[in-house]
Each structure stands twice: as structure tokens, then as C-alpha cells.
């Protein structure tokens, strides 16, 4: 069983998995993992956590990345296999990102917070 070195922002599981009452719930039974980057953990979420969820065969990994090198963005990684995700979609904050089945919804990223400037963080 893979264990993250950090706690994900969210994991989504099928109801039947949660009803078993098994703790901790294995990551490999999750339908979706969500990580929200901070300045200090962004690279870990983009690399180590990405590999960990892919190796655990979590089918969807949503990275909400305020610190993305090309500007704040949300990236959905899909189709895990052989320790990697086969597909990914990146949208800038403000554009919707589609979550496939079993969620089948568009996530509005327009309200996702932009990173604070250094001056704001010092306040």
C-alpha cells in the first residue's frame, strides 16, 4: 500500500469502500486524489505525489497549482498505468476543467485563489 509523505487535500472513494470501515483507507482504492500546492510543496506535488498516485493506480489526480511555472493552473492527470498517467489536461485558473466519469462534471476554477505575493505573505 502506497502512503503519501503528505496529506492530500482530498481523496474521493466509492461508498462501498468507505462502508467497510477499514482505516486507513488504501490510496489505491480512491477514484480521485486532489492536491493543492503551496510554494513549499509545489515541486513535491508535481513529481513525487504524481508518481505515488500513478503507482497506486488512482485513476484521476487533480493538481490545483497556484505556483505553476506558466501561471496558476489546474491539471487533471488520467489513465494511470505502469506507474505513470497516460493523459493530462491543464487549464489556467478561470477556465473550467472537465472531470470524467464517475464524476462527469465541469469544475469551475474561476474562484481558485491566486498565490499571495511575498509582501502579502509577510503581513
PDB file of C-alpha atoms in Angstrom:
ATOM      1  CA  UNK A   1       0.000   0.000   0.000  1.00  0.00           C
ATOM      2  CA  UNK A   2       1.389   3.403  -1.032  1.00  0.00           C
ATOM      3  CA  UNK A   3       1.380   6.145   1.577  1.00  0.00           C
ATOM      4  CA  UNK A   4       1.860   9.772   0.745  1.00  0.00           C
ATOM      5  CA  UNK A   5       4.504  11.702   2.625  1.00  0.00           C
ATOM      6  CA  UNK A   6       1.941  14.492   2.931  1.00  0.00           C
ATOM      7  CA  UNK A   7      -1.798  14.545   3.387  1.00  0.00           C
ATOM      8  CA  UNK A   8      -3.748  15.154   0.185  1.00  0.00           C
ATOM      9  CA  UNK A   9      -6.276  17.950   0.123  1.00  0.00           C
ATOM     10  CA  UNK A  10      -8.916  15.395  -0.793  1.00  0.00           C
ATOM     11  CA  UNK A  11      -9.436  11.783  -1.757  1.00  0.00           C
ATOM     12  CA  UNK A  12     -12.704  10.554  -3.222  1.00  0.00           C
ATOM     13  CA  UNK A  13     -13.716   6.922  -2.681  1.00  0.00           C
ATOM     14  CA  UNK A  14     -16.649   4.769  -3.748  1.00  0.00           C
ATOM     15  CA  UNK A  15     -19.261   4.478  -0.983  1.00  0.00           C
ATOM     16  CA  UNK A  16     -18.791   0.726  -0.715  1.00  0.00           C
ATOM     17  CA  UNK A  17     -15.097   1.185   0.121  1.00  0.00           C
ATOM     18  CA  UNK A  18     -15.907   3.619   2.933  1.00  0.00           C
ATOM     19  CA  UNK A  19     -18.686   1.393   4.301  1.00  0.00           C
ATOM     20  CA  UNK A  20     -16.135  -1.346   5.033  1.00  0.00           C
ATOM     21  CA  UNK A  21     -14.785   0.833   7.838  1.00  0.00           C
ATOM     22  CA  UNK A  22     -11.166  -0.047   7.056  1.00  0.00           C
ATOM     23  CA  UNK A  23      -8.695   2.543   8.366  1.00  0.00           C
ATOM     24  CA  UNK A  24      -6.586   3.824   6.857  1.00  0.00           C
ATOM     25  CA  UNK A  25      -8.402   3.546   3.557  1.00  0.00           C
ATOM     26  CA  UNK A  26      -5.880   2.421   0.920  1.00  0.00           C
ATOM     27  CA  UNK A  27      -4.977   5.122  -1.617  1.00  0.00           C
ATOM     28  CA  UNK A  28      -5.232   2.598  -4.428  1.00  0.00           C
ATOM     29  CA  UNK A  29      -8.995   2.376  -3.873  1.00  0.00           C
ATOM     30  CA  UNK A  30      -9.523   6.117  -4.411  1.00  0.00           C
ATOM     31  CA  UNK A  31     -11.291   7.392  -7.515  1.00  0.00           C
ATOM     32  CA  UNK A  32      -9.686  10.835  -7.359  1.00  0.00           C
ATOM     33  CA  UNK A  33      -6.844  12.458  -5.449  1.00  0.00           C
ATOM     34  CA  UNK A  34      -6.621  16.247  -5.168  1.00  0.00           C
ATOM     35  CA  UNK A  35      -3.521  18.178  -4.158  1.00  0.00           C
ATOM     36  CA  UNK A  36      -3.337  21.946  -3.670  1.00  0.00           C
ATOM     37  CA  UNK A  37       0.159  23.312  -3.978  1.00  0.00           C
ATOM     38  CA  UNK A  38       1.861  25.820  -1.781  1.00  0.00           C
ATOM     39  CA  UNK A  39       5.142  27.489  -2.574  1.00  0.00           C
ATOM     40  CA  UNK A  40       6.939  24.984  -0.355  1.00  0.00           C
ATOM     41  CA  UNK A  41       5.353  21.772  -1.670  1.00  0.00           C
ATOM     42  CA  UNK A  42       4.600  22.524  -5.329  1.00  0.00           C
ATOM     43  CA  UNK A  43       7.511  20.535  -6.744  1.00  0.00           C
ATOM     44  CA  UNK A  44       6.726  17.549  -4.495  1.00  0.00           C
ATOM     45  CA  UNK A  45       3.081  17.567  -5.635  1.00  0.00           C
ATOM     46  CA  UNK A  46       4.165  17.788  -9.294  1.00  0.00           C
ATOM     47  CA  UNK A  47       6.647  14.901  -9.052  1.00  0.00           C
ATOM     48  CA  UNK A  48       6.606  12.600  -6.007  1.00  0.00           C
ATOM     49  CA  UNK A  49       2.866  12.758  -5.345  1.00  0.00           C
ATOM     50  CA  UNK A  50       2.130  12.397  -9.059  1.00  0.00           C
ATOM     51  CA  UNK A  51       4.258   9.234  -9.241  1.00  0.00           C
ATOM     52  CA  UNK A  52       2.811   7.897  -5.998  1.00  0.00           C
ATOM     53  CA  UNK A  53      -0.815   8.208  -7.081  1.00  0.00           C
ATOM     54  CA  UNK A  54       0.022   6.772 -10.513  1.00  0.00           C
ATOM     55  CA  UNK A  55       1.822   3.800  -8.914  1.00  0.00           C
ATOM     56  CA  UNK A  56      -1.174   3.280  -6.618  1.00  0.00           C
ATOM     57  CA  UNK A  57      -3.359   3.252  -9.767  1.00  0.00           C
ATOM     58  CA  UNK A  58      -5.560   6.141  -8.580  1.00  0.00           C
ATOM     59  CA  UNK A  59      -7.395   6.822 -11.858  1.00  0.00           C
ATOM     60  CA  UNK A  60      -7.598  10.621 -11.524  1.00  0.00           C
ATOM     61  CA  UNK A  61      -5.202  13.110  -9.935  1.00  0.00           C
ATOM     62  CA  UNK A  62      -6.192  16.784  -9.851  1.00  0.00           C
ATOM     63  CA  UNK A  63      -3.361  19.191  -9.129  1.00  0.00           C
ATOM     64  CA  UNK A  64      -4.511  22.691  -8.173  1.00  0.00           C
ATOM     65  CA  UNK A  65      -1.277  24.573  -8.731  1.00  0.00           C
ATOM     66  CA  UNK A  66      -1.163  28.259  -7.853  1.00  0.00           C
ATOM     67  CA  UNK A  67       2.605  28.110  -8.365  1.00  0.00           C
ATOM     68  CA  UNK A  68       2.614  26.529 -11.853  1.00  0.00           C
ATOM     69  CA  UNK A  69       5.638  27.848 -13.819  1.00  0.00           C
ATOM     70  CA  UNK A  70       3.358  29.166 -16.610  1.00  0.00           C
ATOM     71  CA  UNK A  71       0.821  30.756 -14.249  1.00  0.00           C
ATOM     72  CA  UNK A  72      -1.772  29.407 -11.834  1.00  0.00           C
ATOM     73  CA  UNK A  73      -3.376  26.299 -13.339  1.00  0.00           C
ATOM     74  CA  UNK A  74      -5.333  23.141 -12.639  1.00  0.00           C
ATOM     75  CA  UNK A  75      -4.079  19.894 -14.171  1.00  0.00           C
ATOM     76  CA  UNK A  76      -6.058  16.667 -14.344  1.00  0.00           C
ATOM     77  CA  UNK A  77      -3.966  13.523 -14.806  1.00  0.00           C
ATOM     78  CA  UNK A  78      -5.874  10.490 -16.110  1.00  0.00           C
ATOM     79  CA  UNK A  79      -5.484   6.822 -17.035  1.00  0.00           C
ATOM     80  CA  UNK A  80      -2.848   5.624 -14.619  1.00  0.00           C
ATOM     81  CA  UNK A  81      -0.882   2.602 -15.722  1.00  0.00           C
ATOM     82  CA  UNK A  82       2.657   1.307 -15.359  1.00  0.00           C
ATOM     83  CA  UNK A  83       3.389   3.947 -12.708  1.00  0.00           C
ATOM     84  CA  UNK A  84       2.501   6.925 -14.851  1.00  0.00           C
ATOM     85  CA  UNK A  85      -0.533   8.819 -16.113  1.00  0.00           C
ATOM     86  CA  UNK A  86      -1.203   8.421 -19.818  1.00  0.00           C
ATOM     87  CA  UNK A  87      -3.009  11.734 -20.304  1.00  0.00           C
ATOM     88  CA  UNK A  88      -3.223  15.150 -18.718  1.00  0.00           C
ATOM     89  CA  UNK A  89      -5.165  18.364 -19.278  1.00  0.00           C
ATOM     90  CA  UNK A  90      -4.028  21.733 -17.927  1.00  0.00           C
ATOM     91  CA  UNK A  91      -6.217  24.842 -17.772  1.00  0.00           C
ATOM     92  CA  UNK A  92      -5.408  28.251 -16.327  1.00  0.00           C
ATOM     93  CA  UNK A  93      -7.410  29.351 -13.309  1.00  0.00           C
ATOM     94  CA  UNK A  94     -10.595  30.890 -14.641  1.00  0.00           C
ATOM     95  CA  UNK A  95     -11.265  28.150 -17.222  1.00  0.00           C
ATOM     96  CA  UNK A  96     -13.364  25.054 -16.434  1.00  0.00           C
ATOM     97  CA  UNK A  97     -11.775  21.614 -16.235  1.00  0.00           C
ATOM     98  CA  UNK A  98     -13.808  18.504 -17.003  1.00  0.00           C
ATOM     99  CA  UNK A  99     -13.805  15.585 -14.562  1.00  0.00           C
ATOM    100  CA  UNK A 100     -14.816  12.376 -16.368  1.00  0.00           C
ATOM    101  CA  UNK A 101     -16.966   9.507 -15.049  1.00  0.00           C
ATOM    102  CA  UNK A 102     -17.838   8.702 -12.356  1.00  0.00           C
ATOM    103  CA  UNK A 103     -17.965  12.453 -11.607  1.00  0.00           C
ATOM    104  CA  UNK A 104     -18.997  13.706 -15.055  1.00  0.00           C
ATOM    105  CA  UNK A 105     -18.835  17.412 -14.223  1.00  0.00           C
ATOM    106  CA  UNK A 106     -17.047  20.609 -15.103  1.00  0.00           C
ATOM    107  CA  UNK A 107     -15.138  22.181 -12.254  1.00  0.00           C
ATOM    108  CA  UNK A 108     -15.212  25.982 -12.242  1.00  0.00           C
ATOM    109  CA  UNK A 109     -11.695  27.211 -11.440  1.00  0.00           C
ATOM    110  CA  UNK A 110     -12.568  30.919 -11.533  1.00  0.00           C
ATOM    111  CA  UNK A 111     -12.724  31.108  -7.731  1.00  0.00           C
ATOM    112  CA  UNK A 112      -9.433  29.270  -7.123  1.00  0.00           C
ATOM    113  CA  UNK A 113      -7.120  31.577  -5.170  1.00  0.00           C
ATOM    114  CA  UNK A 114      -4.092  33.051  -6.856  1.00  0.00           C
ATOM    115  CA  UNK A 115      -0.833  32.884  -4.922  1.00  0.00           C
ATOM    116  CA  UNK A 116      -0.139  35.648  -2.452  1.00  0.00           C
ATOM    117  CA  UNK A 117       2.740  37.935  -3.240  1.00  0.00           C
ATOM    118  CA  UNK A 118       5.771  37.881  -0.980  1.00  0.00           C
ATOM    119  CA  UNK A 119       4.649  41.165   0.588  1.00  0.00           C
ATOM    120  CA  UNK A 120       1.194  39.737   1.406  1.00  0.00           C
ATOM    121  CA  UNK A 121       2.754  36.628   2.967  1.00  0.00           C
ATOM    122  CA  UNK A 122       4.867  38.792   5.281  1.00  0.00           C
ATOM    123  CA  UNK A 123       1.790  40.575   6.712  1.00  0.00           C
TER     124      UNK A 123
END
